mmCIF file of C-alpha atoms in Angstrom:
data_model
loop_
_atom_site.group_PDB
_atom_site.id
_atom_site.type_symbol
_atom_site.label_atom_id
_atom_site.label_comp_id
_atom_site.label_asym_id
_atom_site.label_seq_id
_atom_site.Cartn_x
_atom_site.Cartn_y
_atom_site.Cartn_z
ATOM 1 C CA MET A 659 -208.686 122.220 96.680
ATOM 2 C CA LYS A 660 -206.128 120.887 94.255
ATOM 3 C CA ASN A 661 -205.009 118.238 96.752
ATOM 4 C CA SER A 662 -208.555 116.937 97.148
ATOM 5 C CA HIS A 663 -208.797 116.389 93.414
ATOM 6 C CA LYS A 664 -205.522 114.436 93.407
ATOM 7 C CA TYR A 665 -206.771 112.205 96.217
ATOM 8 C CA GLN A 666 -209.992 111.536 94.382
ATOM 9 C CA ALA A 667 -208.150 110.582 91.182
ATOM 10 C CA PHE A 668 -205.791 108.288 93.062
ATOM 11 C CA ALA A 669 -208.689 106.590 94.844
ATOM 12 C CA LEU A 670 -210.509 106.076 91.568
ATOM 13 C CA THR A 671 -207.416 104.565 89.943
ATOM 14 C CA CYS A 672 -206.871 102.202 92.838
ATOM 15 C CA LEU A 673 -210.494 101.165 92.663
ATOM 16 C CA ILE A 674 -210.178 100.302 88.954
ATOM 17 C CA PHE A 675 -206.906 98.354 89.164
ATOM 18 C CA ALA A 676 -207.672 96.601 92.480
ATOM 19 C CA PRO A 677 -209.432 93.605 90.841
ATOM 20 C CA LEU A 678 -206.546 93.109 88.419
ATOM 21 C CA LEU A 679 -204.032 93.155 91.209
ATOM 22 C CA LEU A 680 -206.096 90.719 93.216
ATOM 23 C CA PHE A 681 -206.342 88.331 90.224
ATOM 24 C CA ALA A 682 -202.587 88.492 89.693
ATOM 25 C CA ILE A 683 -201.879 87.629 93.294
ATOM 26 C CA THR A 684 -204.331 84.733 93.527
ATOM 27 C CA TYR A 685 -203.609 83.146 90.026
ATOM 28 C CA GLU A 686 -201.512 79.961 90.100
ATOM 29 C CA PRO A 687 -200.393 78.568 86.701
ATOM 30 C CA GLN A 688 -201.150 74.841 86.194
ATOM 31 C CA LYS A 689 -198.172 72.739 85.347
ATOM 32 C CA LEU A 690 -198.439 70.043 82.698
ATOM 33 C CA ASP A 691 -196.802 67.011 84.185
ATOM 34 C CA LEU A 692 -195.471 64.743 81.466
ATOM 35 C CA LYS A 693 -193.587 61.701 82.450
ATOM 36 C CA ALA A 694 -190.265 61.150 80.908
ATOM 37 C CA ASP A 695 -191.373 57.858 79.388
ATOM 38 C CA ASP A 696 -194.398 59.436 77.695
ATOM 39 C CA SER A 697 -192.401 62.227 76.082
ATOM 40 C CA LEU A 698 -189.771 59.744 74.932
ATOM 41 C CA ASN A 699 -192.374 57.454 73.437
ATOM 42 C CA LEU A 700 -193.998 60.336 71.615
ATOM 43 C CA VAL A 701 -190.742 61.447 70.046
ATOM 44 C CA ILE A 702 -189.754 57.887 69.044
ATOM 45 C CA GLY A 703 -193.196 57.215 67.576
ATOM 46 C CA GLN A 704 -193.026 60.310 65.393
ATOM 47 C CA PHE A 705 -189.539 59.365 64.225
ATOM 48 C CA VAL A 706 -190.466 55.763 63.399
ATOM 49 C CA THR A 707 -193.587 56.833 61.492
ATOM 50 C CA LYS A 708 -191.627 59.280 59.358
ATOM 51 C CA GLU A 709 -188.920 56.691 58.718
ATOM 52 C CA ILE A 710 -191.482 54.074 57.593
ATOM 53 C CA GLN A 711 -193.135 56.572 55.274
ATOM 54 C CA THR A 712 -189.804 57.483 53.687
ATOM 55 C CA LEU A 713 -188.677 53.882 53.305
ATOM 56 C CA GLN A 714 -191.981 52.589 51.908
ATOM 57 C CA LYS A 715 -191.729 52.355 48.094
ATOM 58 C CA PRO A 716 -194.707 52.549 45.733
ATOM 59 C CA ALA A 717 -195.982 49.151 44.653
ATOM 60 C CA PRO A 718 -194.963 48.275 41.069
ATOM 61 C CA LYS A 719 -197.714 48.564 38.488
ATOM 62 C CA PRO A 720 -198.998 45.201 37.270
ATOM 63 C CA GLN A 721 -197.751 44.447 33.791
ATOM 64 C CA PRO A 722 -200.395 43.609 31.207
ATOM 65 C CA GLU A 723 -200.814 39.927 30.596
ATOM 66 C CA PHE A 724 -199.808 39.138 27.080
ATOM 67 C CA LYS A 725 -199.161 35.433 27.404
ATOM 68 C CA LYS A 726 -202.356 34.499 25.582
ATOM 69 C CA GLU A 727 -201.736 36.982 22.782
ATOM 70 C CA HIS A 728 -198.151 35.835 22.493
ATOM 71 C CA LYS A 729 -199.248 32.196 22.229
ATOM 72 C CA LYS A 730 -201.842 33.112 19.606
ATOM 73 C CA LYS A 731 -199.255 34.986 17.539
ATOM 74 C CA MET A 732 -196.878 32.052 17.776
ATOM 75 C CA LYS A 733 -199.622 29.674 16.557
ATOM 76 C CA ASP A 734 -200.453 31.956 13.621
ATOM 77 C CA MET A 735 -196.784 32.171 12.672
ATOM 78 C CA ALA A 736 -196.483 28.392 12.875
ATOM 79 C CA LYS A 737 -199.505 27.963 10.584
ATOM 80 C CA LYS A 738 -198.020 30.366 8.046
ATOM 81 C CA ASP A 739 -194.724 28.496 8.121
ATOM 82 C CA ARG A 740 -196.558 25.217 7.543
ATOM 83 C CA LYS A 741 -198.385 26.678 4.572
ATOM 84 C CA LYS A 742 -195.095 27.839 3.112
ATOM 85 C CA ASP A 743 -193.542 24.436 3.641
ATOM 86 C CA VAL A 744 -196.400 22.621 1.907
ATOM 87 C CA LYS A 745 -195.386 22.182 -1.693
ATOM 88 C CA LYS A 746 -197.965 22.879 -4.336
ATOM 89 C CA PRO A 747 -198.789 19.834 -6.412
ATOM 90 C CA GLU A 748 -197.115 20.027 -9.751
ATOM 91 C CA PRO A 749 -199.560 20.130 -12.657
ATOM 92 C CA LYS A 750 -199.730 16.928 -14.581
ATOM 93 C CA LYS A 751 -197.936 17.074 -17.837
ATOM 94 C CA GLN A 752 -200.355 17.024 -20.694
ATOM 95 C CA ALA A 753 -199.766 14.349 -23.212
ATOM 96 C CA ALA A 754 -198.616 15.815 -26.451
ATOM 97 C CA ALA A 755 -199.433 12.773 -28.514
ATOM 98 C CA VAL A 756 -200.688 13.634 -31.962
ATOM 99 C CA SER A 757 -203.155 10.753 -31.894
ATOM 100 C CA ASN A 758 -204.988 12.247 -28.872
ATOM 101 C CA SER A 759 -205.200 15.766 -30.319
ATOM 102 C CA ALA A 760 -208.403 17.003 -31.924
ATOM 103 C CA PRO A 761 -208.584 16.225 -35.632
ATOM 104 C CA VAL A 762 -207.937 19.096 -38.008
ATOM 105 C CA ILE A 763 -211.073 20.085 -39.952
ATOM 106 C CA SER A 764 -210.610 21.367 -43.479
ATOM 107 C CA THR A 765 -212.811 24.218 -44.669
ATOM 108 C CA LEU A 766 -214.273 24.269 -48.168
ATOM 109 C CA MET A 767 -216.730 26.614 -49.844
ATOM 110 C CA VAL A 768 -218.735 25.897 -52.970
ATOM 111 C CA GLY A 769 -218.091 28.500 -55.659
ATOM 112 C CA LYS A 770 -214.743 29.482 -54.141
ATOM 113 C CA ASP A 771 -212.680 26.300 -53.941
ATOM 114 C CA ASN A 772 -212.171 24.097 -57.044
ATOM 115 C CA ASN A 773 -212.521 20.621 -55.580
ATOM 116 C CA GLU A 774 -213.945 17.365 -56.952
ATOM 117 C CA PHE A 775 -215.567 16.645 -53.609
ATOM 118 C CA LEU A 776 -217.350 20.008 -53.692
ATOM 119 C CA LYS A 777 -218.574 19.378 -57.230
ATOM 120 C CA ALA A 778 -220.155 16.121 -56.123
ATOM 121 C CA VAL A 779 -221.719 17.805 -53.091
ATOM 122 C CA LYS A 780 -223.151 20.605 -55.268
ATOM 123 C CA LEU A 781 -224.683 18.076 -57.641
ATOM 124 C CA ALA A 782 -226.313 16.127 -54.790
ATOM 125 C CA VAL A 783 -227.753 19.324 -53.270
ATOM 126 C CA ASP A 784 -229.195 20.497 -56.592
ATOM 127 C CA LYS A 785 -231.003 17.163 -57.073
ATOM 128 C CA ALA A 786 -232.348 17.176 -53.514
ATOM 129 C CA ALA A 787 -233.652 20.723 -53.943
ATOM 130 C CA ILE A 788 -235.822 19.893 -56.971
ATOM 131 C CA ASP A 789 -239.527 20.388 -56.266
ATOM 132 C CA THR A 790 -238.831 21.331 -52.658
ATOM 133 C CA TYR A 791 -239.777 25.015 -52.911
ATOM 134 C CA PRO A 792 -242.051 25.619 -49.922
ATOM 135 C CA ARG A 793 -245.665 26.087 -51.053
ATOM 136 C CA GLN A 794 -246.260 28.884 -48.550
ATOM 137 C CA ALA A 795 -243.158 30.709 -49.839
ATOM 138 C CA LEU A 796 -244.523 30.414 -53.415
ATOM 139 C CA GLN A 797 -247.876 31.823 -52.377
ATOM 140 C CA MET A 798 -246.137 34.730 -50.630
ATOM 141 C CA ASN A 799 -243.651 35.187 -53.494
ATOM 142 C CA LEU A 800 -240.700 34.758 -51.121
ATOM 143 C CA GLU A 801 -237.233 34.569 -52.669
ATOM 144 C CA GLY A 802 -233.702 34.575 -51.330
ATOM 145 C CA SER A 803 -230.389 32.755 -50.888
ATOM 146 C CA ALA A 804 -229.518 30.849 -47.724
ATOM 147 C CA LEU A 805 -225.852 30.115 -46.982
ATOM 148 C CA VAL A 806 -225.681 26.736 -45.237
ATOM 149 C CA GLU A 807 -222.679 25.366 -43.328
ATOM 150 C CA PHE A 808 -222.316 21.691 -42.398
ATOM 151 C CA THR A 809 -219.599 19.260 -41.286
ATOM 152 C CA TRP A 810 -218.847 15.950 -42.980
ATOM 153 C CA LEU A 811 -217.330 13.720 -40.286
ATOM 154 C CA GLY A 812 -215.097 10.722 -40.835
ATOM 155 C CA GLY A 813 -215.480 11.207 -44.546
ATOM 156 C CA ALA A 814 -218.937 9.623 -44.557
ATOM 157 C CA LYS A 815 -221.207 11.068 -41.831
ATOM 158 C CA LEU A 816 -223.174 14.299 -41.578
ATOM 159 C CA GLY A 817 -222.421 16.343 -38.486
ATOM 160 C CA SER A 818 -223.841 19.721 -37.523
ATOM 161 C CA VAL A 819 -225.917 21.771 -39.973
ATOM 162 C CA LYS A 820 -226.593 25.504 -39.507
ATOM 163 C CA ILE A 821 -227.443 28.668 -41.401
ATOM 164 C CA ALA A 822 -224.291 30.772 -41.849
ATOM 165 C CA LYS A 823 -226.236 33.580 -43.542
ATOM 166 C CA SER A 824 -230.012 33.850 -43.601
ATOM 167 C CA SER A 825 -232.073 34.269 -46.742
ATOM 168 C CA GLY A 826 -234.226 36.739 -44.890
ATOM 169 C CA HIS A 827 -237.096 34.293 -44.530
ATOM 170 C CA ARG A 828 -237.410 31.614 -41.866
ATOM 171 C CA ILE A 829 -239.363 29.309 -44.209
ATOM 172 C CA LEU A 830 -236.571 29.281 -46.789
ATOM 173 C CA ASP A 831 -233.833 28.804 -44.142
ATOM 174 C CA ASP A 832 -235.568 25.788 -42.611
ATOM 175 C CA ASN A 833 -236.110 24.268 -46.049
ATOM 176 C CA ALA A 834 -232.394 24.724 -46.910
ATOM 177 C CA ILE A 835 -231.379 22.680 -43.843
ATOM 178 C CA ARG A 836 -233.787 19.893 -44.863
ATOM 179 C CA VAL A 837 -232.290 19.884 -48.370
ATOM 180 C CA ILE A 838 -228.750 19.352 -46.975
ATOM 181 C CA LYS A 839 -229.902 16.462 -44.783
ATOM 182 C CA ARG A 840 -231.630 14.819 -47.741
ATOM 183 C CA ALA A 841 -228.652 15.372 -50.061
ATOM 184 C CA SER A 842 -226.109 13.993 -47.539
ATOM 185 C CA LYS A 843 -227.178 10.476 -48.460
ATOM 186 C CA ASN A 844 -225.435 11.006 -51.789
ATOM 187 C CA PHE A 845 -222.319 12.868 -50.591
ATOM 188 C CA PRO A 846 -219.024 11.192 -51.549
ATOM 189 C CA SER A 847 -216.490 10.122 -48.940
ATOM 190 C CA TYR A 848 -213.609 12.385 -47.941
ATOM 191 C CA SER A 849 -210.130 11.764 -46.527
ATOM 192 C CA ASN A 850 -210.807 13.582 -43.227
ATOM 193 C CA ASP A 851 -213.343 15.755 -41.425
ATOM 194 C CA VAL A 852 -214.382 18.751 -43.481
ATOM 195 C CA SER A 853 -216.556 21.834 -43.037
ATOM 196 C CA VAL A 854 -218.499 22.793 -46.160
ATOM 197 C CA THR A 855 -220.307 26.051 -46.895
ATOM 198 C CA ILE A 856 -222.803 26.063 -49.780
ATOM 199 C CA PRO A 857 -225.418 28.589 -50.945
ATOM 200 C CA ILE A 858 -228.959 27.439 -51.739
ATOM 201 C CA LYS A 859 -230.893 29.897 -53.882
ATOM 202 C CA TYR A 860 -234.663 30.234 -54.026
ATOM 203 C CA GLY A 861 -236.216 31.992 -57.006
ATOM 204 C CA ILE A 862 -239.650 31.945 -58.639
ATOM 205 C CA LYS A 863 -239.772 31.547 -62.430
ATOM 206 C CA ARG A 864 -242.084 34.055 -64.017
ATOM 207 C CA SER A 865 -243.479 33.474 -67.532
#
């Protein structure tokens, strides 16, 4: 009984491994036939490629073009040098001749300076002011004192006339300027140009 079981197990094992044994007997491994030249070429090609890669250097980076900027800077520097080289024109020397200088004007004031010329001017102004009180100012009872300044040019010609200090009334100020212009016809001559300041008073006589 035991022997029959052994035979059955052996038969079953042989049945299982029989296909594997058959495959091992019939299998023939395929050989890869490489010619000597092909294998040599393959090895040389790999070697040459690696050598070229190692010997090949990276291309140098292009340098920025600065020729135009350099030329422009050189031109600017040249212009600056030219400007420095150009000499500034020397100012013309002003003539210091006394004859060409402005004449000195004397200043006189009636009531302050004791001068024969001023006395004559005061007399001429007082005569010219007689009966010249503005009618409108009389009607309005306007009074005041206008300080008039004028220039006597060349010793015999009336120059500018202006009010140095107002009387407080436009009518009286305008009349004072007219009085000076009328009185200038009787002003005496003087040695040089002179500026005269004279007060003209306006007052109403009350009885």
